PDB file of C-alpha atoms in Angstrom:
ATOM      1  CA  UNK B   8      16.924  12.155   3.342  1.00  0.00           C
ATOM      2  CA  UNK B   9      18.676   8.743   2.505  1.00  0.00           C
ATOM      3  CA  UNK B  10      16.717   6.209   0.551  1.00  0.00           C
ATOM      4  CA  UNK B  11      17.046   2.822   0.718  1.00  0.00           C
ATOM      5  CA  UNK B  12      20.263   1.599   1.293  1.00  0.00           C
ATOM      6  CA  UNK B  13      21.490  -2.302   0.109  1.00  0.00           C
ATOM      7  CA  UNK B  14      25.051  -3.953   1.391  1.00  0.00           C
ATOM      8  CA  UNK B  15      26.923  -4.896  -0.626  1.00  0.00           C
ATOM      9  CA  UNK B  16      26.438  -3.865  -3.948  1.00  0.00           C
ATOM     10  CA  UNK B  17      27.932  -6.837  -5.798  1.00  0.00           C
ATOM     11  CA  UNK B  18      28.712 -10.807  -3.767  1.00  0.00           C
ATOM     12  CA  UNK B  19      30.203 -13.653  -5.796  1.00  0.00           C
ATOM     13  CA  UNK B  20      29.420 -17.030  -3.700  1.00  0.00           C
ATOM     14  CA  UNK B  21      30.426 -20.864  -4.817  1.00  0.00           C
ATOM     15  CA  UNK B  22      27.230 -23.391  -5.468  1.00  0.00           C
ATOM     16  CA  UNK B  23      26.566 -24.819  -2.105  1.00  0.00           C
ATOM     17  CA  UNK B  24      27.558 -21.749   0.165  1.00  0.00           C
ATOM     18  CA  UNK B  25      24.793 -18.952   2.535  1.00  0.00           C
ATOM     19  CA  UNK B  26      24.398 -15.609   1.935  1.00  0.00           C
ATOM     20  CA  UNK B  27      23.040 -12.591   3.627  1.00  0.00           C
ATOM     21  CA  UNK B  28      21.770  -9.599   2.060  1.00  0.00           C
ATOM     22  CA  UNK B  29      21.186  -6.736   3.785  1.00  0.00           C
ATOM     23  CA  UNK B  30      18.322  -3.287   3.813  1.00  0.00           C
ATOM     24  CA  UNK B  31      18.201  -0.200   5.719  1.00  0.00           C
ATOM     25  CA  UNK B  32      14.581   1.521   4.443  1.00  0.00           C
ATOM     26  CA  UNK B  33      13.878   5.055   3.665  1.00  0.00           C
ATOM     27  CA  UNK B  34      13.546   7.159   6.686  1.00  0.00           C
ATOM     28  CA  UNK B  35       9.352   7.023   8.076  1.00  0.00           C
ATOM     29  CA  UNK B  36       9.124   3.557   6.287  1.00  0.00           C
ATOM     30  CA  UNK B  37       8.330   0.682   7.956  1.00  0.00           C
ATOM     31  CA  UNK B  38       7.349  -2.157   5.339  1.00  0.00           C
ATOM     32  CA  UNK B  39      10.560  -3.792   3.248  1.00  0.00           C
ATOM     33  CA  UNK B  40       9.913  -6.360   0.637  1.00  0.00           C
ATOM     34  CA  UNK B  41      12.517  -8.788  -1.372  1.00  0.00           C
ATOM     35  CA  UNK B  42      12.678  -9.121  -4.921  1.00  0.00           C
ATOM     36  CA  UNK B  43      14.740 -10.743  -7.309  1.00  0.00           C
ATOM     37  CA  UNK B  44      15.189  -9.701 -10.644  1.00  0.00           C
ATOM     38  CA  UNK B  45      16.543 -11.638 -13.687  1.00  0.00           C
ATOM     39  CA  UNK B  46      18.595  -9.671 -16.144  1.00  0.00           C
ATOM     40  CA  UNK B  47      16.015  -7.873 -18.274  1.00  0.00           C
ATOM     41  CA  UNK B  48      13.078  -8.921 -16.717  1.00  0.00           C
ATOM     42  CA  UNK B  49      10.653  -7.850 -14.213  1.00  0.00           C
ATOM     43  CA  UNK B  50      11.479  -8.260 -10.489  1.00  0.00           C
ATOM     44  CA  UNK B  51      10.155 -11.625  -9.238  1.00  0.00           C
ATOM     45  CA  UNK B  52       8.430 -10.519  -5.116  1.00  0.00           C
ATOM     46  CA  UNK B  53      10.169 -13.201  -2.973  1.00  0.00           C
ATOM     47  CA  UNK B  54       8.777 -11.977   0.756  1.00  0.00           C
ATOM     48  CA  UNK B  55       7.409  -8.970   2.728  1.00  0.00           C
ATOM     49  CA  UNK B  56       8.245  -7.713   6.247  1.00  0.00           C
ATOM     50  CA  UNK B  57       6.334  -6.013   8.745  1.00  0.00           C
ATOM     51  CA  UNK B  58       6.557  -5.677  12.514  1.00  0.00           C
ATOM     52  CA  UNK B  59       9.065  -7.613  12.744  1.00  0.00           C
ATOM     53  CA  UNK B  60       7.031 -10.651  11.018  1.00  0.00           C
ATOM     54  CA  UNK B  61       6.938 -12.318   7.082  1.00  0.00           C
ATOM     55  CA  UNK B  62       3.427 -10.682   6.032  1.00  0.00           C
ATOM     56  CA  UNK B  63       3.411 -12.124   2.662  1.00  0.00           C
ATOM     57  CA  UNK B  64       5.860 -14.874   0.483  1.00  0.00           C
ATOM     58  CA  UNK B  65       5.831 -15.432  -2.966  1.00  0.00           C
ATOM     59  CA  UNK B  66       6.899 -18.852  -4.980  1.00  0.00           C
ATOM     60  CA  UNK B  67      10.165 -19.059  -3.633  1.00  0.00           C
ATOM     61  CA  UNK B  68      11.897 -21.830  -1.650  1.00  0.00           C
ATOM     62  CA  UNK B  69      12.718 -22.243   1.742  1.00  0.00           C
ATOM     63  CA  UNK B  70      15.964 -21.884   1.485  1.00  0.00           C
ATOM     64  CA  UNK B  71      15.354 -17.950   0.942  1.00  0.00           C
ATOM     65  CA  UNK B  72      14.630 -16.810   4.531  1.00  0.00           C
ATOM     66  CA  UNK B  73      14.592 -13.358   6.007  1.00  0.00           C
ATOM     67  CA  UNK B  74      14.570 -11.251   9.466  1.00  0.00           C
ATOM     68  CA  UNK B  75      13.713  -7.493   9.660  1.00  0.00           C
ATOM     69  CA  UNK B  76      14.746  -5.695  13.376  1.00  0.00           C
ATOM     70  CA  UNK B  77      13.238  -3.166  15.787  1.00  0.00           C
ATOM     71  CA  UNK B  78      14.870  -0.634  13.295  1.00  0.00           C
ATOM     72  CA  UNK B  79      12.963  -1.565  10.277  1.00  0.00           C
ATOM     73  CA  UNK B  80      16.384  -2.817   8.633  1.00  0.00           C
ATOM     74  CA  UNK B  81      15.818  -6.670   6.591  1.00  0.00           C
ATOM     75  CA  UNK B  82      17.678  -9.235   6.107  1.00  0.00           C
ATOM     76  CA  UNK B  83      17.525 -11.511   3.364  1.00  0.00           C
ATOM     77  CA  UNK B  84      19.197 -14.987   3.659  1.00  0.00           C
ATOM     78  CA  UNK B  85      19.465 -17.990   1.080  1.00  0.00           C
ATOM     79  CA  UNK B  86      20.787 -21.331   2.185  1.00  0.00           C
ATOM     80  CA  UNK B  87      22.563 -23.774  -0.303  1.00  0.00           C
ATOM     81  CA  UNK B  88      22.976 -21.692  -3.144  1.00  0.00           C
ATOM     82  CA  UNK B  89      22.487 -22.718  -6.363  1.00  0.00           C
ATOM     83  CA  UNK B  90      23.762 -21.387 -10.125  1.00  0.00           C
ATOM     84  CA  UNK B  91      20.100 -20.095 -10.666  1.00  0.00           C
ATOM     85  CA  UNK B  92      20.524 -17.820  -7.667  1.00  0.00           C
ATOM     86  CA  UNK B  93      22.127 -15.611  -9.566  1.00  0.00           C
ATOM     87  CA  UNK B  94      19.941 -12.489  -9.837  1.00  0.00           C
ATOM     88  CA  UNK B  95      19.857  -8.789  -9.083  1.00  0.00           C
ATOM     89  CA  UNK B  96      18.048  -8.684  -5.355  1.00  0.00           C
ATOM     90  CA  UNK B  97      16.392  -5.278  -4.717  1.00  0.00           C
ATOM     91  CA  UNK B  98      14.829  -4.625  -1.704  1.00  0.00           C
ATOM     92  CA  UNK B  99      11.819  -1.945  -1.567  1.00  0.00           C
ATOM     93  CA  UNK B 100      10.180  -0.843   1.319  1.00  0.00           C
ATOM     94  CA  UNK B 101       6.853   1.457   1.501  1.00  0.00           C
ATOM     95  CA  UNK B 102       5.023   2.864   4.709  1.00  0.00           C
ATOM     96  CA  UNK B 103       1.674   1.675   5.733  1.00  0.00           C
ATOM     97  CA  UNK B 104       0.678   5.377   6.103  1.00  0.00           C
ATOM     98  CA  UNK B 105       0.513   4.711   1.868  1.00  0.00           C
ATOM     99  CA  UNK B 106      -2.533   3.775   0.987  1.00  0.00           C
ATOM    100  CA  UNK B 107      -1.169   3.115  -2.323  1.00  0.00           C
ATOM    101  CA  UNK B 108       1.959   1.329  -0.918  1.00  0.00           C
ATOM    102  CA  UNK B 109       4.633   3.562  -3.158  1.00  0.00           C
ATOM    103  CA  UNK B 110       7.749   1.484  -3.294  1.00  0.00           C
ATOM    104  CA  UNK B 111      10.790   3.330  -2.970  1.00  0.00           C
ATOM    105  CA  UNK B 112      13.828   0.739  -4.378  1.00  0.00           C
ATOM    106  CA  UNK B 113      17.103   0.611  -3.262  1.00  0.00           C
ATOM    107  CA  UNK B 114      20.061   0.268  -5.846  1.00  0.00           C
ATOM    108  CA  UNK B 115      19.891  -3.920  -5.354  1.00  0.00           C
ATOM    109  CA  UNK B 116      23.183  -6.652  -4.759  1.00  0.00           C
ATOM    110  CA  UNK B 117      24.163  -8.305  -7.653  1.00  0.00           C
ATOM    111  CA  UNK B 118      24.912 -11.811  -6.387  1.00  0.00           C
ATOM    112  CA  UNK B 119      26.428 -14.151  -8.813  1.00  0.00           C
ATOM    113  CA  UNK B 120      26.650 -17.645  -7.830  1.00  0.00           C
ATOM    114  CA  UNK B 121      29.837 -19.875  -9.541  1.00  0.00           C
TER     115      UNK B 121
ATOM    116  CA  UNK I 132       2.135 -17.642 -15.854  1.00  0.00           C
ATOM    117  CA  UNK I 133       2.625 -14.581 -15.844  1.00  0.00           C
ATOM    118  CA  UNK I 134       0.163 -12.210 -13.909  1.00  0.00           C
ATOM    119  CA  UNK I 135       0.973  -8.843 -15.774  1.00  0.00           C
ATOM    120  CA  UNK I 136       1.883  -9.077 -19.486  1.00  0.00           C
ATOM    121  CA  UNK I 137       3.615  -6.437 -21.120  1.00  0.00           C
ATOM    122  CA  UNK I 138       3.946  -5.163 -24.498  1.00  0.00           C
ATOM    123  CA  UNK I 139       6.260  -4.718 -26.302  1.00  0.00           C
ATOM    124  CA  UNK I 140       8.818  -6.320 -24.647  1.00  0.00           C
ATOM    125  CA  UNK I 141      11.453  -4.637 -26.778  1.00  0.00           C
ATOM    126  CA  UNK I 142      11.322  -1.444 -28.415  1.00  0.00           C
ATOM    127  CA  UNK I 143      13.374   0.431 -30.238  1.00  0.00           C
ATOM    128  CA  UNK I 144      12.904   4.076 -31.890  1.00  0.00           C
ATOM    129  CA  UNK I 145      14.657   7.167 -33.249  1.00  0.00           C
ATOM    130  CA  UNK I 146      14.244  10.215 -31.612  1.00  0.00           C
ATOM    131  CA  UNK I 147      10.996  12.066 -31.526  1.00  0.00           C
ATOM    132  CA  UNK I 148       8.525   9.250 -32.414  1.00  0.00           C
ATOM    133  CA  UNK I 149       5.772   8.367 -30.529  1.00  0.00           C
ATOM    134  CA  UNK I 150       5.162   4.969 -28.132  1.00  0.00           C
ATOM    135  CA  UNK I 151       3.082   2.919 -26.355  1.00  0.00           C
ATOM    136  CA  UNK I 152       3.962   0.678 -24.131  1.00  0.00           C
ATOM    137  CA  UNK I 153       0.531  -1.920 -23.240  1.00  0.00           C
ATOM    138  CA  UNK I 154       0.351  -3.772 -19.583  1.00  0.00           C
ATOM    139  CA  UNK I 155      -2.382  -6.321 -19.440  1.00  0.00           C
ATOM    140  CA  UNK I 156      -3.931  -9.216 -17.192  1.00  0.00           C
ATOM    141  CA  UNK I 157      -7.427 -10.853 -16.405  1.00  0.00           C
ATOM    142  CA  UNK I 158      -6.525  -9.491 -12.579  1.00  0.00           C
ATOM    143  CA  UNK I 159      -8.838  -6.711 -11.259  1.00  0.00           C
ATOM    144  CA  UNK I 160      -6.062  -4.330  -9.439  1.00  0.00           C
ATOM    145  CA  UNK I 161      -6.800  -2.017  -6.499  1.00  0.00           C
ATOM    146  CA  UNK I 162      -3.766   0.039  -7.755  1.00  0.00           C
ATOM    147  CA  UNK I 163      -1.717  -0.035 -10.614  1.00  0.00           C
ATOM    148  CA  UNK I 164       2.617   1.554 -10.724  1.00  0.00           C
ATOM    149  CA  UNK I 165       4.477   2.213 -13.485  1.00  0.00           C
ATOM    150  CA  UNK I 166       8.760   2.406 -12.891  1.00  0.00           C
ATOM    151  CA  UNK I 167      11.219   3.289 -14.966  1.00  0.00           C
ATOM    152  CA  UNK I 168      14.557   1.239 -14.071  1.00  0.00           C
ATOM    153  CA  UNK I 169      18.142   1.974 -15.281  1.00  0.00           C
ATOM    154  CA  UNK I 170      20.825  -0.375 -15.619  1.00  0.00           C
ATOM    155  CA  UNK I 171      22.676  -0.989 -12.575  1.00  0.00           C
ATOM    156  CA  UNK I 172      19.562   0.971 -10.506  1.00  0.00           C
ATOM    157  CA  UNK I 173      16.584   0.013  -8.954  1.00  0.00           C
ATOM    158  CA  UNK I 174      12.927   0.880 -10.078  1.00  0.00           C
ATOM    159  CA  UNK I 175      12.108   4.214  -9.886  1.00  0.00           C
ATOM    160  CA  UNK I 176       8.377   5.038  -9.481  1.00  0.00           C
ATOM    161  CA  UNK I 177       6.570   7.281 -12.211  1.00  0.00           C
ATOM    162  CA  UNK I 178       3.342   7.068 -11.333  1.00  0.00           C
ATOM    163  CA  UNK I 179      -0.037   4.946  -9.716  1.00  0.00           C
ATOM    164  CA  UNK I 180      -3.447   5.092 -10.547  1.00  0.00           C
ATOM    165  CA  UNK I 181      -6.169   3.785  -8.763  1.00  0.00           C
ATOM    166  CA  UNK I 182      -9.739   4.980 -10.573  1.00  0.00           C
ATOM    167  CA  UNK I 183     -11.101   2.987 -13.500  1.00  0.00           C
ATOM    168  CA  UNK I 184     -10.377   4.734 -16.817  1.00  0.00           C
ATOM    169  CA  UNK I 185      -7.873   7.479 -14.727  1.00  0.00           C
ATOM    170  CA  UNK I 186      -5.418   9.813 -17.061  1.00  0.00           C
ATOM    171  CA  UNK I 187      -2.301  10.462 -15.842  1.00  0.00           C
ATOM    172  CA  UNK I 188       0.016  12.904 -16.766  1.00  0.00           C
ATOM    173  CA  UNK I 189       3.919  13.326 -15.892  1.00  0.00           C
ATOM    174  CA  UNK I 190       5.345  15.727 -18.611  1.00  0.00           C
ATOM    175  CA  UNK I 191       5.539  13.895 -21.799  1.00  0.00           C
ATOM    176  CA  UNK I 192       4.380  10.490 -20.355  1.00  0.00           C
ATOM    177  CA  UNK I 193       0.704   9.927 -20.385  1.00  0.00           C
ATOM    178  CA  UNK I 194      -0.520   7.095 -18.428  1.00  0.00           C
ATOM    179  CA  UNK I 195      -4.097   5.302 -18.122  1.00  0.00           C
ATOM    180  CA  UNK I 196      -5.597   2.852 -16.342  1.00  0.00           C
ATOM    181  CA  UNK I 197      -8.485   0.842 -17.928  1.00  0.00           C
ATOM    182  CA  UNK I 198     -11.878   1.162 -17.123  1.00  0.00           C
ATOM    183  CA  UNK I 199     -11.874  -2.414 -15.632  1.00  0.00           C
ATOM    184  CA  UNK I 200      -8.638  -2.040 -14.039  1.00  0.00           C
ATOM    185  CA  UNK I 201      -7.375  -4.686 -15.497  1.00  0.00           C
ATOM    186  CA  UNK I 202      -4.835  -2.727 -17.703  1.00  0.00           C
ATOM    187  CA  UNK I 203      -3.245  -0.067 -18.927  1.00  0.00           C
ATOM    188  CA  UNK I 204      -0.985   1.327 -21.252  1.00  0.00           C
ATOM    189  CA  UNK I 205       1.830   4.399 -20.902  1.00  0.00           C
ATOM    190  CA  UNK I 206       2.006   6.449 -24.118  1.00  0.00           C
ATOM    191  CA  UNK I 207       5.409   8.892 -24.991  1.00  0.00           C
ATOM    192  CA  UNK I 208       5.063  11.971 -27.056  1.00  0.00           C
ATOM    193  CA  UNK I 209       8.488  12.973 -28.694  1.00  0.00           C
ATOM    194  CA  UNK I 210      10.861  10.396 -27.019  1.00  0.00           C
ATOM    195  CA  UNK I 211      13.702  11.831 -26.176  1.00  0.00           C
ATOM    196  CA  UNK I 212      16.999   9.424 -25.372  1.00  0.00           C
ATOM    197  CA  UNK I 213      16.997  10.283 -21.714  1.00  0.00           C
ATOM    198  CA  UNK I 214      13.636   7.949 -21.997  1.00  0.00           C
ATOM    199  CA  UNK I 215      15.641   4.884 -22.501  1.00  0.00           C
ATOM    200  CA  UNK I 216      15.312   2.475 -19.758  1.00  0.00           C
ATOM    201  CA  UNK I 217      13.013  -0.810 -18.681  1.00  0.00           C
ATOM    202  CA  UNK I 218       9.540   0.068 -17.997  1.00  0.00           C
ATOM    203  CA  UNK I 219       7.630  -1.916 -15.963  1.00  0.00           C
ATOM    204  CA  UNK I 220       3.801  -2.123 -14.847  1.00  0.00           C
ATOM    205  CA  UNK I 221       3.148  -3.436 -11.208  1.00  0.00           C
ATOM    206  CA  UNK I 222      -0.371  -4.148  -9.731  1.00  0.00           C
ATOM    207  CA  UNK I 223      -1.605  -4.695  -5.863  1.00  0.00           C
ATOM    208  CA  UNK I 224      -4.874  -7.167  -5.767  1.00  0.00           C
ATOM    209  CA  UNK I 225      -7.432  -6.474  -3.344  1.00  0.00           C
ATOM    210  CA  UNK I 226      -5.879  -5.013   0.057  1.00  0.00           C
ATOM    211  CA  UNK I 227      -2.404  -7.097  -0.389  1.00  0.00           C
ATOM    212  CA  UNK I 228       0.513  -4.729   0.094  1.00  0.00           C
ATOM    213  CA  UNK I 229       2.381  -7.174  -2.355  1.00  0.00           C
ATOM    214  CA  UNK I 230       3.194  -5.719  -5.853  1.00  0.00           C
ATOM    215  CA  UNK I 231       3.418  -7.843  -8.617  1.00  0.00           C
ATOM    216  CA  UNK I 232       5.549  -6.691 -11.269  1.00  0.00           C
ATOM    217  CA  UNK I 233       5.185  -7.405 -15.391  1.00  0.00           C
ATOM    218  CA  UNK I 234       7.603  -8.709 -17.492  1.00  0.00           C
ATOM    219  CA  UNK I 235       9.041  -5.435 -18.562  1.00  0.00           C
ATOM    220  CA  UNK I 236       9.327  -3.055 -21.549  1.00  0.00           C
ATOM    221  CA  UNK I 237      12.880  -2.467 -22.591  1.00  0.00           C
ATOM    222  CA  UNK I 238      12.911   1.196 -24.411  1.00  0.00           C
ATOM    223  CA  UNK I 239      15.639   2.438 -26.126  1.00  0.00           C
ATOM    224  CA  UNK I 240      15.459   5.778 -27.873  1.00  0.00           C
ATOM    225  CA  UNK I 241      18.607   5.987 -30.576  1.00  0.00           C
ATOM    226  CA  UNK I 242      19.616   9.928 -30.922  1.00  0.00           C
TER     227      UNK I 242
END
């Protein structure tokens, strides 16, 4: 049973340029979230997904958008990167069968932004 | 600010001691997660409790949720260096499906 799956696994963009990150969820999940993560810090919850729709956003910018499909696969997109972009992006995604919404984490994209 | 503060935020012990790592915030939580994350991995989910004053227990890793549910703290017995890793706390509020996560508790266990 495959987990969560995030492509690619490492991205080096220039100041200025778009980027899209991408999920496939655990197999029977239907929820995927965004988070970035600083090195050494907690992850920081950027947006949630379900149905198709953002459910929920955290303190983040415009320029970080997403999509998620009829599969349950996400999306995440940021516009006009910037050097403080550069973060460890994980994606979780949880089933809303959960009452207790268990994240299961993929392995993240290390983007680094020059 | 941060909504979940964590404590220590580094820690650093020999083999077979004891720790406790604290997670704390003036946020009731419906639920409260604990993950371990390795470098290079994602968070890896140890445990959630739910009940006010719950006790956890995942082999040598004791977890508890305060009576409140406004904290709690994860206590290792005999660390071993496999338990090196970031440790983080993450609470839902109310019915939100949105987990926020704590600053983190680096642990490393020296052989």
């Amino acid at each position: 049973d495959a987990g969560v799956t995030q492509s690619p696994t490492h991205l080096i963009k220039t100041r200025g340029q778009q980027v899209t990150l991408r999920c496939s969820p655990k197999s029977g999940h239907d929820t995927v979230s965004w988070y970035q993560q600083a090195l050494g810090q907690g992850p920081q919850f950027i947006f949630q997904y379900y149905e198709e729709e953002e459910r929920q956003r955290g303190n983040f910018p415009d320029r970080f958008s997403g999509h998620q499909f009829p599969n349950y696969s996400s999306e995440l997109n940021v516009n006009a990167l910037l050097l403080g972009d550069s973060a460890l992006y994980l994606c979780a995604s949880s089933t809303t069968q959960d009452r207790y919404y268990g994240y299961t984490f993929g392995s993240g994209t290390r983007l680094t932004v020059v | 600010t941060q909504l979940l503060e964590q404590s220590p935020q580094f820690l650093s012990i020999q083999e077979g001691e004891n720790l406790t790592v604290y997670c704390n915030s003036s946020s009731v939580f419906s639920s409260l997660q604990w993950y371990r994350q390795e470098p290079g991995e994602g968070p890896v989910l140890l445990v959630t409790v739910v009940t006010g004053g719950e006790v956890k227990k995942l082999k040598r890793l004791t977890f508890q949720f305060g009576d409140a549910r406004k904290d709690s703290s994860l206590h290792i017995t005999a660390a071993q260096p496999g338990d090196t890793g970031l440790y983080l706390c993450a609470g839902a509020i109310n019915s939100a499906r949105q987990l926020t996560f704590g600053s983190g508790t680096q642990l490393t266990v020296l052989p």
